[in-house]
PDB file of C-alpha atoms in Angstrom:
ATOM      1  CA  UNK A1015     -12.862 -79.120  -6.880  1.00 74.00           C
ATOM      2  CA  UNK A1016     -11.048 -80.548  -3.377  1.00 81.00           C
ATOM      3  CA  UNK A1017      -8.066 -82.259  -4.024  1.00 89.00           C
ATOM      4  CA  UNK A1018      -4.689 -82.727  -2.418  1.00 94.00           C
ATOM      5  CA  UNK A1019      -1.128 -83.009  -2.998  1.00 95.00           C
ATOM      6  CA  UNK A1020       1.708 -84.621  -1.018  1.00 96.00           C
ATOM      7  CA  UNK A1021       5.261 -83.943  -1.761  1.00 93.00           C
ATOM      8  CA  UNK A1022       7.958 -86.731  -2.125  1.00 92.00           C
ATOM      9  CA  UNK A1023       6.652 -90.117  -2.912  1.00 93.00           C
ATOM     10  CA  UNK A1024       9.318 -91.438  -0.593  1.00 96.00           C
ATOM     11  CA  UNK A1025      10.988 -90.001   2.727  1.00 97.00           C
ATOM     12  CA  UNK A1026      13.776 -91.395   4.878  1.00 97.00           C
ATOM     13  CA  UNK A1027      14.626 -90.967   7.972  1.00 97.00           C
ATOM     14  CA  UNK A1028      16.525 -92.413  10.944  1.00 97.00           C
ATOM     15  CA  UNK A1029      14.977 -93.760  13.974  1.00 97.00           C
ATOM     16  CA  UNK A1030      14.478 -91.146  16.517  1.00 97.00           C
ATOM     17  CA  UNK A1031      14.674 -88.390  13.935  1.00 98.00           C
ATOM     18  CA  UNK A1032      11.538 -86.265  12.967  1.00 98.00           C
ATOM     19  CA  UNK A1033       9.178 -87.474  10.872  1.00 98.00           C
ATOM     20  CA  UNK A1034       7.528 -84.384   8.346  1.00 98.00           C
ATOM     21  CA  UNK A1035       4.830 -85.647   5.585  1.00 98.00           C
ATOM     22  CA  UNK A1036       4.135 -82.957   3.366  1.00 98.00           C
ATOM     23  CA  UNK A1037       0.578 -81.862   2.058  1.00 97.00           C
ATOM     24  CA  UNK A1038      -0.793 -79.447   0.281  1.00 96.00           C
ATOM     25  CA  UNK A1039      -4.664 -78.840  -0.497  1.00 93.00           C
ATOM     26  CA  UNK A1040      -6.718 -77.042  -2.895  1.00 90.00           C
ATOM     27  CA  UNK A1041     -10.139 -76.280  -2.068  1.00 82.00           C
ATOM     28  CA  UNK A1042     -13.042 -73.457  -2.686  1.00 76.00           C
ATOM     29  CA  UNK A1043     -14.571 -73.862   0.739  1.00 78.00           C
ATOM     30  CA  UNK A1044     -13.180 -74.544   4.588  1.00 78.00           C
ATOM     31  CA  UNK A1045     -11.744 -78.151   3.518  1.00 86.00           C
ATOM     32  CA  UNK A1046     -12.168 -81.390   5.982  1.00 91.00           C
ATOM     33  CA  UNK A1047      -8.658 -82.730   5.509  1.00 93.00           C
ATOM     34  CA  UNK A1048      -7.618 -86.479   6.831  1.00 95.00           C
ATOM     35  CA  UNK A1049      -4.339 -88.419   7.174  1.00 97.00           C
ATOM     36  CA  UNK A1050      -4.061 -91.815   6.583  1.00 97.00           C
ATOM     37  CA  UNK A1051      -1.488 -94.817   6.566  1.00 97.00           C
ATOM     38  CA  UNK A1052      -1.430 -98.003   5.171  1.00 96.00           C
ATOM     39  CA  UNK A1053       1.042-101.176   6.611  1.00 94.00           C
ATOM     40  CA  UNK A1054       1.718-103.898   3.881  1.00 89.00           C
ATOM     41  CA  UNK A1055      -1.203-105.966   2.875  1.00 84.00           C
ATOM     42  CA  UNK A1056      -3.355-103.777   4.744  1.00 88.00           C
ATOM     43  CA  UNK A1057      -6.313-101.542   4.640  1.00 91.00           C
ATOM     44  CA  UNK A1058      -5.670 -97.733   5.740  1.00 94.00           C
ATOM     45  CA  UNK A1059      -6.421 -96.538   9.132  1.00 94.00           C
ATOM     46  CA  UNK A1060      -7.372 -92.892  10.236  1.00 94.00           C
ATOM     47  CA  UNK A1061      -4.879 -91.193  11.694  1.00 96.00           C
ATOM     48  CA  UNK A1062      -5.940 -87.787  12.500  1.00 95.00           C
ATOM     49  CA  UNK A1063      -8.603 -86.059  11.043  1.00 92.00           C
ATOM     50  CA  UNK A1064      -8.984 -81.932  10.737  1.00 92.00           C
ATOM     51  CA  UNK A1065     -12.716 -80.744  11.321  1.00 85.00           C
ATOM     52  CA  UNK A1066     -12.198 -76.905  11.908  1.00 79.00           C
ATOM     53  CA  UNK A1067     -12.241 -76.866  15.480  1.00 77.00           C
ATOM     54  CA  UNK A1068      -8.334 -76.627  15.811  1.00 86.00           C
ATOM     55  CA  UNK A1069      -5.681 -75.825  13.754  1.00 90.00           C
ATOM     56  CA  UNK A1070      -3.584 -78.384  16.105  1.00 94.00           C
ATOM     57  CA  UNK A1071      -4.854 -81.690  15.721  1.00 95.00           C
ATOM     58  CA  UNK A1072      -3.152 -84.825  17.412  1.00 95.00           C
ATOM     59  CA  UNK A1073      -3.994 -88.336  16.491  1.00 95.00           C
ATOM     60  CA  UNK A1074      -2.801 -91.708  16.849  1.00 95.00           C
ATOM     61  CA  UNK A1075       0.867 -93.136  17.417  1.00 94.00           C
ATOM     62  CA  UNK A1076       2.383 -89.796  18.669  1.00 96.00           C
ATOM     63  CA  UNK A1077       1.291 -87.985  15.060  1.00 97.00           C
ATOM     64  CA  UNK A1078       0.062 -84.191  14.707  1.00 97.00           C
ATOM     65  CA  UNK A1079      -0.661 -81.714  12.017  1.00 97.00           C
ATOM     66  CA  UNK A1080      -1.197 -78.227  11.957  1.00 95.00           C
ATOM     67  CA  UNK A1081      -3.639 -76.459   9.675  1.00 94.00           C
ATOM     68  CA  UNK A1082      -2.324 -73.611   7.713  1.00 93.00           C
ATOM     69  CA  UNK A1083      -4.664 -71.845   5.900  1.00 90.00           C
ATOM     70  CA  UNK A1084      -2.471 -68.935   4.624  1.00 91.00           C
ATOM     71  CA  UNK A1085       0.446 -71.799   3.034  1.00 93.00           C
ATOM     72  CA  UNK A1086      -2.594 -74.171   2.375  1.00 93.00           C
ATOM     73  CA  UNK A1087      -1.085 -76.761   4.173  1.00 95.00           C
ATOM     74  CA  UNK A1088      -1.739 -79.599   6.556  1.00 96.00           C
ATOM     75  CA  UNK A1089       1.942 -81.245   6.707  1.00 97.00           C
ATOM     76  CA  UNK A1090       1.992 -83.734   9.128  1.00 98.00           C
ATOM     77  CA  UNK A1091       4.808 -84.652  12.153  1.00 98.00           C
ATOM     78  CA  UNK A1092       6.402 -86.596  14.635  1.00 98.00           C
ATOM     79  CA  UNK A1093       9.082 -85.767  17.016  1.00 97.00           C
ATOM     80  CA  UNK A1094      10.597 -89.004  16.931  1.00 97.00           C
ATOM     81  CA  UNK A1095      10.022 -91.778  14.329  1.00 97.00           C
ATOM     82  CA  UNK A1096      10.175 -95.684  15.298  1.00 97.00           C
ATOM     83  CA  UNK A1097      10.751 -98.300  13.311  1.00 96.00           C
ATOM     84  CA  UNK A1098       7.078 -99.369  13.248  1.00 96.00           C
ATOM     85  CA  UNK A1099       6.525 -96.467  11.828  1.00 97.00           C
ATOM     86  CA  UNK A1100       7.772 -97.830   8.008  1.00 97.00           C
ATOM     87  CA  UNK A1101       4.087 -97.531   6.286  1.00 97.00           C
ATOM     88  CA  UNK A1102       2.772 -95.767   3.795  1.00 97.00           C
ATOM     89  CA  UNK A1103       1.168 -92.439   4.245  1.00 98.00           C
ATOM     90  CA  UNK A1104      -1.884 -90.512   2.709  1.00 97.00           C
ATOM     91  CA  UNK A1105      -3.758 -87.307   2.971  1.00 97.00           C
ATOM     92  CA  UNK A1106      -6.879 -86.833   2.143  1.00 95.00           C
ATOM     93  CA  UNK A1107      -9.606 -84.154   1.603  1.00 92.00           C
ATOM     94  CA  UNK A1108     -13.897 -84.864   2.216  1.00 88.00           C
ATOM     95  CA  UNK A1109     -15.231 -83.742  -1.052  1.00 76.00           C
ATOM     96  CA  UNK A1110     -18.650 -82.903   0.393  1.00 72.00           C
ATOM     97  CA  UNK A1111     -19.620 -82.908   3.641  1.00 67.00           C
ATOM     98  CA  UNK A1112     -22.669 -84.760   3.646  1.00 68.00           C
ATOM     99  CA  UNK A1113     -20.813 -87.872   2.418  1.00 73.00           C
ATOM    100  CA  UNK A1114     -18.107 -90.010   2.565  1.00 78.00           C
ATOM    101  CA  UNK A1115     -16.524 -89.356  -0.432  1.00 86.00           C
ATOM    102  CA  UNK A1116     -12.246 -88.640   0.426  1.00 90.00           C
ATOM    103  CA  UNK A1117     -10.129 -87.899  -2.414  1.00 91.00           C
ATOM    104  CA  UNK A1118      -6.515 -89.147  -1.604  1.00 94.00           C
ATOM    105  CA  UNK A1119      -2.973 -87.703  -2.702  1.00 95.00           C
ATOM    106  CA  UNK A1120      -1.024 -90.380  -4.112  1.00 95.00           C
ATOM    107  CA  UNK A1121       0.590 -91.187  -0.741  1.00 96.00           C
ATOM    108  CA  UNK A1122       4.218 -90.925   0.439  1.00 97.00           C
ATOM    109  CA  UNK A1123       6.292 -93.871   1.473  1.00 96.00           C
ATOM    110  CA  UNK A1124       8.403 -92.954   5.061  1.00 97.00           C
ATOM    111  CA  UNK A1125      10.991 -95.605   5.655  1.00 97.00           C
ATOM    112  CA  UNK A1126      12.951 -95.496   8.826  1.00 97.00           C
ATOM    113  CA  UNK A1127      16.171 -96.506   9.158  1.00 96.00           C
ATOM    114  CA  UNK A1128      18.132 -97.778  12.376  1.00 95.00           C
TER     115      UNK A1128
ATOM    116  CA  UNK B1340     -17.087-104.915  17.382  1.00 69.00           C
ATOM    117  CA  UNK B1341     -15.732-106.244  13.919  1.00 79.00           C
ATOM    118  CA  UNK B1342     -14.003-104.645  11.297  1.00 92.00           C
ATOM    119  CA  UNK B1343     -14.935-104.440   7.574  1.00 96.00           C
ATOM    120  CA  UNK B1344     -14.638-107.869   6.164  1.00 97.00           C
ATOM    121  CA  UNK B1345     -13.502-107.859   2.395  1.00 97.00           C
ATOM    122  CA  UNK B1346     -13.719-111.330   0.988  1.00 97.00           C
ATOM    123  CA  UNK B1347     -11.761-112.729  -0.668  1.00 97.00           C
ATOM    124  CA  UNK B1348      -8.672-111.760  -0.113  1.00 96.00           C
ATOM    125  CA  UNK B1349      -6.968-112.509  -3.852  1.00 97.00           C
ATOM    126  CA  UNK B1350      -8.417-113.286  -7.098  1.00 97.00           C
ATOM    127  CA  UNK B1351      -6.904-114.202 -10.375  1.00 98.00           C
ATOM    128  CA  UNK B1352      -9.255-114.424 -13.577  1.00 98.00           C
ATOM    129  CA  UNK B1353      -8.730-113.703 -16.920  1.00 98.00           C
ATOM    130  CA  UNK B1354      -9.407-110.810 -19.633  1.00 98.00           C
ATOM    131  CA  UNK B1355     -12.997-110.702 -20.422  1.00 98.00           C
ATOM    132  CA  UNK B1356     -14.254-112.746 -17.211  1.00 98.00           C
ATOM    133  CA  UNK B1357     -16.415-111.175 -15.052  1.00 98.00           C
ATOM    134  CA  UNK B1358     -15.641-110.673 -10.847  1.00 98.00           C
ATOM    135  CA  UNK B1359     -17.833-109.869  -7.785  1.00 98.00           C
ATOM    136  CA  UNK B1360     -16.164-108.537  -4.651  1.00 98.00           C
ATOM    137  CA  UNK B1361     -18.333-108.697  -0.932  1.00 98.00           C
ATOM    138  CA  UNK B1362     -17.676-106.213   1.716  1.00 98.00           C
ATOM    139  CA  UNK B1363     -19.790-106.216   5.352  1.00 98.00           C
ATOM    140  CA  UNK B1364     -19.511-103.556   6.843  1.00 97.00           C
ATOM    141  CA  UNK B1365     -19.119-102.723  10.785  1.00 95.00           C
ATOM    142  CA  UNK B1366     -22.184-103.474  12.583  1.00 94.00           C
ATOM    143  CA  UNK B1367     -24.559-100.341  12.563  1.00 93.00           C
ATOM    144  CA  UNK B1368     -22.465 -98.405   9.686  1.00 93.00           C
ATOM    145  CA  UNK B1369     -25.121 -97.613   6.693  1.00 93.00           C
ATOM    146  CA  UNK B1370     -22.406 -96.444   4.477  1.00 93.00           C
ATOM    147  CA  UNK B1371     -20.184 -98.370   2.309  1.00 96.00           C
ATOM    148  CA  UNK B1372     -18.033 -97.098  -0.087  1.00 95.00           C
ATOM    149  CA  UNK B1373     -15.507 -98.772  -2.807  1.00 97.00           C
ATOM    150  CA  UNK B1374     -11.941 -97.538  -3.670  1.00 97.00           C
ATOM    151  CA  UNK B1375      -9.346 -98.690  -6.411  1.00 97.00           C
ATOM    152  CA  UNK B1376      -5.879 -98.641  -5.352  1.00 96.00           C
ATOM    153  CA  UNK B1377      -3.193 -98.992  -8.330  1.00 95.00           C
ATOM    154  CA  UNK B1378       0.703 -98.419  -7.879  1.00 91.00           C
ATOM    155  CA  UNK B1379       0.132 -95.663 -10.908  1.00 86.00           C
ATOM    156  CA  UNK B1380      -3.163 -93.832 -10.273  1.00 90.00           C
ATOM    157  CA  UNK B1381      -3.217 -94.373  -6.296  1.00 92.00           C
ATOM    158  CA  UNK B1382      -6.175 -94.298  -4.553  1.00 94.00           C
ATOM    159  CA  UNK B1383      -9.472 -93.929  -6.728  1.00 95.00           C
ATOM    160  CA  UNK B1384     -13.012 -93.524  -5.542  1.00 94.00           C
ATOM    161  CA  UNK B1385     -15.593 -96.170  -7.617  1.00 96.00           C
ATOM    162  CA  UNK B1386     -18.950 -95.267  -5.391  1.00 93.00           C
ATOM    163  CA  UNK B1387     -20.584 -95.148  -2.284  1.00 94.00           C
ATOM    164  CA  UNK B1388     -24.031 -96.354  -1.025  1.00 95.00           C
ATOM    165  CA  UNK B1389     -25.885 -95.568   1.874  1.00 93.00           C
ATOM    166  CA  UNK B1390     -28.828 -97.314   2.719  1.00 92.00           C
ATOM    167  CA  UNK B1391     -29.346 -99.365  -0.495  1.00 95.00           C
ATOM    168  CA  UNK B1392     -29.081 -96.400  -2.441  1.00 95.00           C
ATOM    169  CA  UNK B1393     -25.947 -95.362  -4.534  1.00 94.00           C
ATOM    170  CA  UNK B1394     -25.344 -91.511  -3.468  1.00 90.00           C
ATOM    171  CA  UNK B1395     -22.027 -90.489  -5.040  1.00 90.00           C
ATOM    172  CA  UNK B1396     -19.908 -92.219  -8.346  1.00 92.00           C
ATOM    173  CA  UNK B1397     -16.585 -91.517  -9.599  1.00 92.00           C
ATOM    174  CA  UNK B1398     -15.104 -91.460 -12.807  1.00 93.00           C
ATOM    175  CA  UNK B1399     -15.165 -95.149 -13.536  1.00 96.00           C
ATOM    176  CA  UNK B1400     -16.489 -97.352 -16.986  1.00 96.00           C
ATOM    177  CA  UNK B1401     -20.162 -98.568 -16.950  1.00 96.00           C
ATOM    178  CA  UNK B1402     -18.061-101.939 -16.375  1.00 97.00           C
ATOM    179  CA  UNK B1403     -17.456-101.396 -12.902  1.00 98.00           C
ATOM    180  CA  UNK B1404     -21.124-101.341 -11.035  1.00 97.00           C
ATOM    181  CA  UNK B1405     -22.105-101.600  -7.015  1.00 97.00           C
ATOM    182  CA  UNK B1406     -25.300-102.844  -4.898  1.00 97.00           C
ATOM    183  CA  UNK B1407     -26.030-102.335  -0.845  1.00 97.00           C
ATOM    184  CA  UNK B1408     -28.534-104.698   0.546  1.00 97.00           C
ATOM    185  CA  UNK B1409     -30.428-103.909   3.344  1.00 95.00           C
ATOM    186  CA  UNK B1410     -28.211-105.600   6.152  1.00 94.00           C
ATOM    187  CA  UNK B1411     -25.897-102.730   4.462  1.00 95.00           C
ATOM    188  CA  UNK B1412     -23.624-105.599   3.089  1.00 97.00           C
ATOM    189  CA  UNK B1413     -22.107-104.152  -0.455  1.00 98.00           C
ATOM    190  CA  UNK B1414     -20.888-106.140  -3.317  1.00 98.00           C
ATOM    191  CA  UNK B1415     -19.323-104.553  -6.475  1.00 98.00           C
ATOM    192  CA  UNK B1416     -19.347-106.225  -9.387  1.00 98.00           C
ATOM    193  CA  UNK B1417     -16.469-105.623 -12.685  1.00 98.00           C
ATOM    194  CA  UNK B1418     -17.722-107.131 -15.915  1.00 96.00           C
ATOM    195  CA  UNK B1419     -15.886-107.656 -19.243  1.00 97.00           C
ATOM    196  CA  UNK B1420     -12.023-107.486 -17.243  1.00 98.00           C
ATOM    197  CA  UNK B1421      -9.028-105.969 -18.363  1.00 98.00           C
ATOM    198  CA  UNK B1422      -5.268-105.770 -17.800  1.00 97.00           C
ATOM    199  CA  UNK B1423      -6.032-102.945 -16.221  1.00 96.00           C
ATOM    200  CA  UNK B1424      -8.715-103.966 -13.508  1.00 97.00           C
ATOM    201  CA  UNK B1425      -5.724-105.326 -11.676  1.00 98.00           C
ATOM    202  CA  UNK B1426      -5.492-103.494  -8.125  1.00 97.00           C
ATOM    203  CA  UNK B1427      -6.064-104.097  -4.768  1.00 97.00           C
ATOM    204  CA  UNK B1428     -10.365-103.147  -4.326  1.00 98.00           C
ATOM    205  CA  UNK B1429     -11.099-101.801  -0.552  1.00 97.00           C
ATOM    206  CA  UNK B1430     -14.164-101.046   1.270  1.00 97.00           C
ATOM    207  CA  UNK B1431     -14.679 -98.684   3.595  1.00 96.00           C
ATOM    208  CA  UNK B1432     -17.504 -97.912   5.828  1.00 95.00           C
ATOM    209  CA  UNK B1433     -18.919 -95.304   8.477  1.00 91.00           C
ATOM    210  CA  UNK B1434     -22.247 -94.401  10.125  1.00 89.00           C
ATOM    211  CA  UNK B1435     -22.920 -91.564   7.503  1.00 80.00           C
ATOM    212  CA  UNK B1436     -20.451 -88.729   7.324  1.00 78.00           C
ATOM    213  CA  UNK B1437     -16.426 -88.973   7.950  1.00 78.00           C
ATOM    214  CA  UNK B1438     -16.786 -85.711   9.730  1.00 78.00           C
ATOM    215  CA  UNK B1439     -18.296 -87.498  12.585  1.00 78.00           C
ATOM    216  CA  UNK B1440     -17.778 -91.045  11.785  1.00 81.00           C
ATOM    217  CA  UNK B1441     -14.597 -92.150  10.364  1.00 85.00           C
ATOM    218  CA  UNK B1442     -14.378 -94.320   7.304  1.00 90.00           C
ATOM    219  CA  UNK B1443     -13.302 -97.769   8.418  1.00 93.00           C
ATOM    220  CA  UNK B1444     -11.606 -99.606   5.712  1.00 95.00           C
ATOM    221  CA  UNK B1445     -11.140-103.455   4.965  1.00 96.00           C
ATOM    222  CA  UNK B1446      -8.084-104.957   4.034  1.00 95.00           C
ATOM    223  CA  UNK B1447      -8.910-104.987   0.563  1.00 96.00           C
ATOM    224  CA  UNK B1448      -9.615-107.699  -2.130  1.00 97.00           C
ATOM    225  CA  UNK B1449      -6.046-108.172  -4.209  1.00 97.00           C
ATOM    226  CA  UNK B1450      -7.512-108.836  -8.117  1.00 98.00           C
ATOM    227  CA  UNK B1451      -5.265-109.708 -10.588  1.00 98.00           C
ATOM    228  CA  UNK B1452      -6.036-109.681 -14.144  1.00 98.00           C
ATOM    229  CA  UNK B1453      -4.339-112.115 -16.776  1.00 97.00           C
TER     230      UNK B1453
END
């Protein structure tokens, strides 16, 4: 079965610094893989979203992730962290394609610091 | 175009009562799917319709149960609450498949159990 795993429940960094969100997947067949983040009292929004048509995918608010399939990987990045980015972070994997089923990793907190 | 609308916001009831939660979705989007977010288990998928019909269930009691009309509004229903049942319930919808239509999510109905 898909499932996912994100390393560090919490990461801190300054602003300006990068930002690196850790996650690791599990899957039997070419996995759909999605990142996530949540502000307070919120519901999540997409980030960026890996569909198999490049191992380079860019998303929203200056965020990217690379596709690894040999370290099983999709760790996610920022040059340079702001202070709006404080949220909470999760990566997800499509458990069948024909649906909209997304089982989440338990999320990682990134708190930014001045 | 209007996001996923969770109502309400908070609830408080107590052990034993029973709760209904309302999502509508974005206009057009046929699927609607529930999650269960808890500080301890994370994110947890309940089910997912698609046009009135419930395609996919997770690993949840007979307690917890869903319906999808057919203006694709969704209402999930716990019965018989515990301590437990307290989390914060979203909804998420998209046209069909995340691949090509992302899941939008609410901001969640906040339930708390006393």
């Amino acid at each position: 079965a898909q499932s996912v795993t994100q390393l560090g429940s919490h990461v801190s960094v300054s602003e300006g610094a990068l930002v690196l969100l850790r996650c690791n997947y599990s899957s039997s067949v070419p996995p759909y893989l999605f990142w996530y983040v949540q502000y307070p009292n919120q519901g999540l929004q997409l980030l960026l979203k890996y569909t198999s048509a490049a191992t380079l995918v860019k998303g929203i608010n200056g965020f990217e992730a690379e596709f690894k399939k040999s370290e099983t990987s999709f760790h996610l990045t920022k040059p340079s962290a702001h202070m709006s980015d404080a949220a909470e972070y999760f990566c997800a994997v499509l458990l069948n394609s024909g649906y909209s089923t997304l089982t989440f990793g338990k999320g990682t907190m990134l708190l930014v610091s001045p | 175009k209007a996001g996923v609308t969770q109502t309400p916001r908070y609830l408080i009831k107590t052990r034993g009562q029973q709760v209904t939660l309302s999502c509508s979705p974005i206009s057009g989007h046929r699927s609607v799917s529930w999650y269960q977010q808890t500080p301890g288990q994370g994110l947890q998928f309940l089910f997912e319709y698609f046009s009135e019909t419930q395609r996919n269930k997770g690993n949840f009691p007979g307690r917890f149960s869903g319906r999808q009309f057919s203006n694709s509004r969704s209402e999930m229903n716990v019965s018989t609450l515990e301590l437990g049942d307290s989390a914060l319930y979203l909804c998420a919808s998209s046209l069909g498949s995340v691949i090509n239509s992302p899941l939008h999510f609410g901001n969640g109905t906040r339930l708390t159990v006393t």
